Amino acid sequence: MTFAAIALLLVAIAAVTWNRFRRKPSAFRVFAKRVVNDPAYSDQLSARLKRRSQLLDEASEAPPPADFEIPGLIRELLSPDKDLADAADTRLRAADKRAVPLLLQTLDDPRCTWDQDVPGDYGSSPALRVCRLLSIAPCRVLGDKIGHLVDCTDRQTKGLAIEARAALGRSIEVPFVLECLNSKELSRHERAQEGIEKAINERWAEPEFVSAVVEWSRKSIFDPTTRHSGWGVRFFAAHGGPDAIETLQSSEILNLNNYRTVHFALAELASRGRSLPKPLLQSLLGKSLSEKSWPWPWAFEPSLKLLAAVDSATAAGVAAENLCHENETIARAAIDCVRESNGLPEYWKANHPEAMTLSHEERAIVNHLDACSAALGQIGNGGLSQYFFNSSGDDWPRACEALRAVGYPEGAEILERAANMIAPKHQSVDRSTRVQRIANFTSKQSDELDSLSGHFWGLDMDRIMLQFMLNHKPLFNRIYAAQKQPIVT
């Protein structure tokens, strides 16, 4: 097998087999073994991936289809050729509502079946592809077409049907919608919420329908016998009338004994830029830091944001004191607050605009952060197995250099140790060598490699990156400010 074929295989793995790898880390070893030992398999897969990439690239770069092109694209959408169907889907999305009439007719086409191309949660079907496009358009009639499938055993079809039926926005559907909103099944009430929002945004929801949902949202806030809901708080704020925001700011909601909705209300008020008294916010922060039970740790972030709007210096001080808090929710909010209060970008978005001039030293600093971000993205997504299996592993010496530069020498040592497990004496910079070595790993070796991945997960890396940017604050302040400048065309 050629180097180019291996490269193509590894770059496209996520599109073909990653859902299986995510469940079984050792699948990288199994897949590598087949790539190495079965040239016919790798050649076939390489050709298929090359064709798929070409089809999707052409579809994404093409202009919106003309009306005369839509019938042909719909025929391709129904094709058993998944790559051709996915490319047609990309183009039909750009047609938006112009494709709706023909897509509705297509639901009666004998070829438009619910038979999945691949069994399981990730499979698709011609009918599902058509209905997704009608949902995106969106089309109210879809609820009449597939609303009866709300109890379908297939998760994807069921979710789409619930959303489409809720999106009808008719008063006759209120009992169904309320049943979904009160359901303990997360996907059921989430898809119903999406449908409700669609009906309102498209302005076809009947007044009685909206009133019923508003009343449900009010009960979710105040009635302890109902299911509490963050979405309910947001819906009440948006549709509960002119007094809704004042209600969320009332002492009945914002008090230290509200264990139901205080964090939801605070988050909504923060998102709307509301101003609350500093003493109240300090008492809420104190409770969120001292009370470990739900929902108080989740009240920390919105309380901190609201305090920052009132007294940025005090908020920054509270955040700095809690960067290493044992509760990750609190620690993450503290990291974000310190970053924002210092005018810094997120570390994975710290690339400078092309028009911005940097010195040689400044460019080296940015490159260190970028190299770390690239490595951590791969490792965080699929562990060291994925990192070294893909082309990203070619650059592990550069990643080690960057990890040391940003202040994580222990991470550099672990990455080097992992590389030497695969192939000693820097042979591991060659992808084909790595694939062959991983293919011959024992289960114990695979597990050992994956066990090292944990050193790159969690908030420690976020704290290290934050400190690195603080050490070079003027540079990253300039980058952040430049990123916010409007693009002149």
mmCIF file with all atom_site columns, C-alpha atoms in Angstrom, residues 151 199 365 468:
data_model
loop_
_atom_site.group_PDB
_atom_site.id
_atom_site.type_symbol
_atom_site.label_atom_id
_atom_site.label_alt_id
_atom_site.label_comp_id
_atom_site.label_asym_id
_atom_site.label_entity_id
_atom_site.label_seq_id
_atom_site.pdbx_PDB_ins_code
_atom_site.Cartn_x
_atom_site.Cartn_y
_atom_site.Cartn_z
_atom_site.occupancy
_atom_site.B_iso_or_equiv
_atom_site.pdbx_formal_charge
_atom_site.auth_seq_id
_atom_site.auth_comp_id
_atom_site.auth_asym_id
_atom_site.auth_atom_id
_atom_site.pdbx_PDB_model_num
ATOM 1 C CA . ASP A 1 151 ? -43.416 6.285  18.896 1.00 0.00 ? 151 ASP A CA 1
ATOM 2 C CA . ALA A 1 199 ? -43.771 27.020 15.001 1.00 0.00 ? 199 ALA A CA 1
ATOM 3 C CA . ILE A 1 365 ? 4.665   32.277 20.560 1.00 0.00 ? 365 ILE A CA 1
ATOM 4 C CA . PHE A 1 468 ? 0.736   31.083 28.858 1.00 0.00 ? 468 PHE A CA 1
#
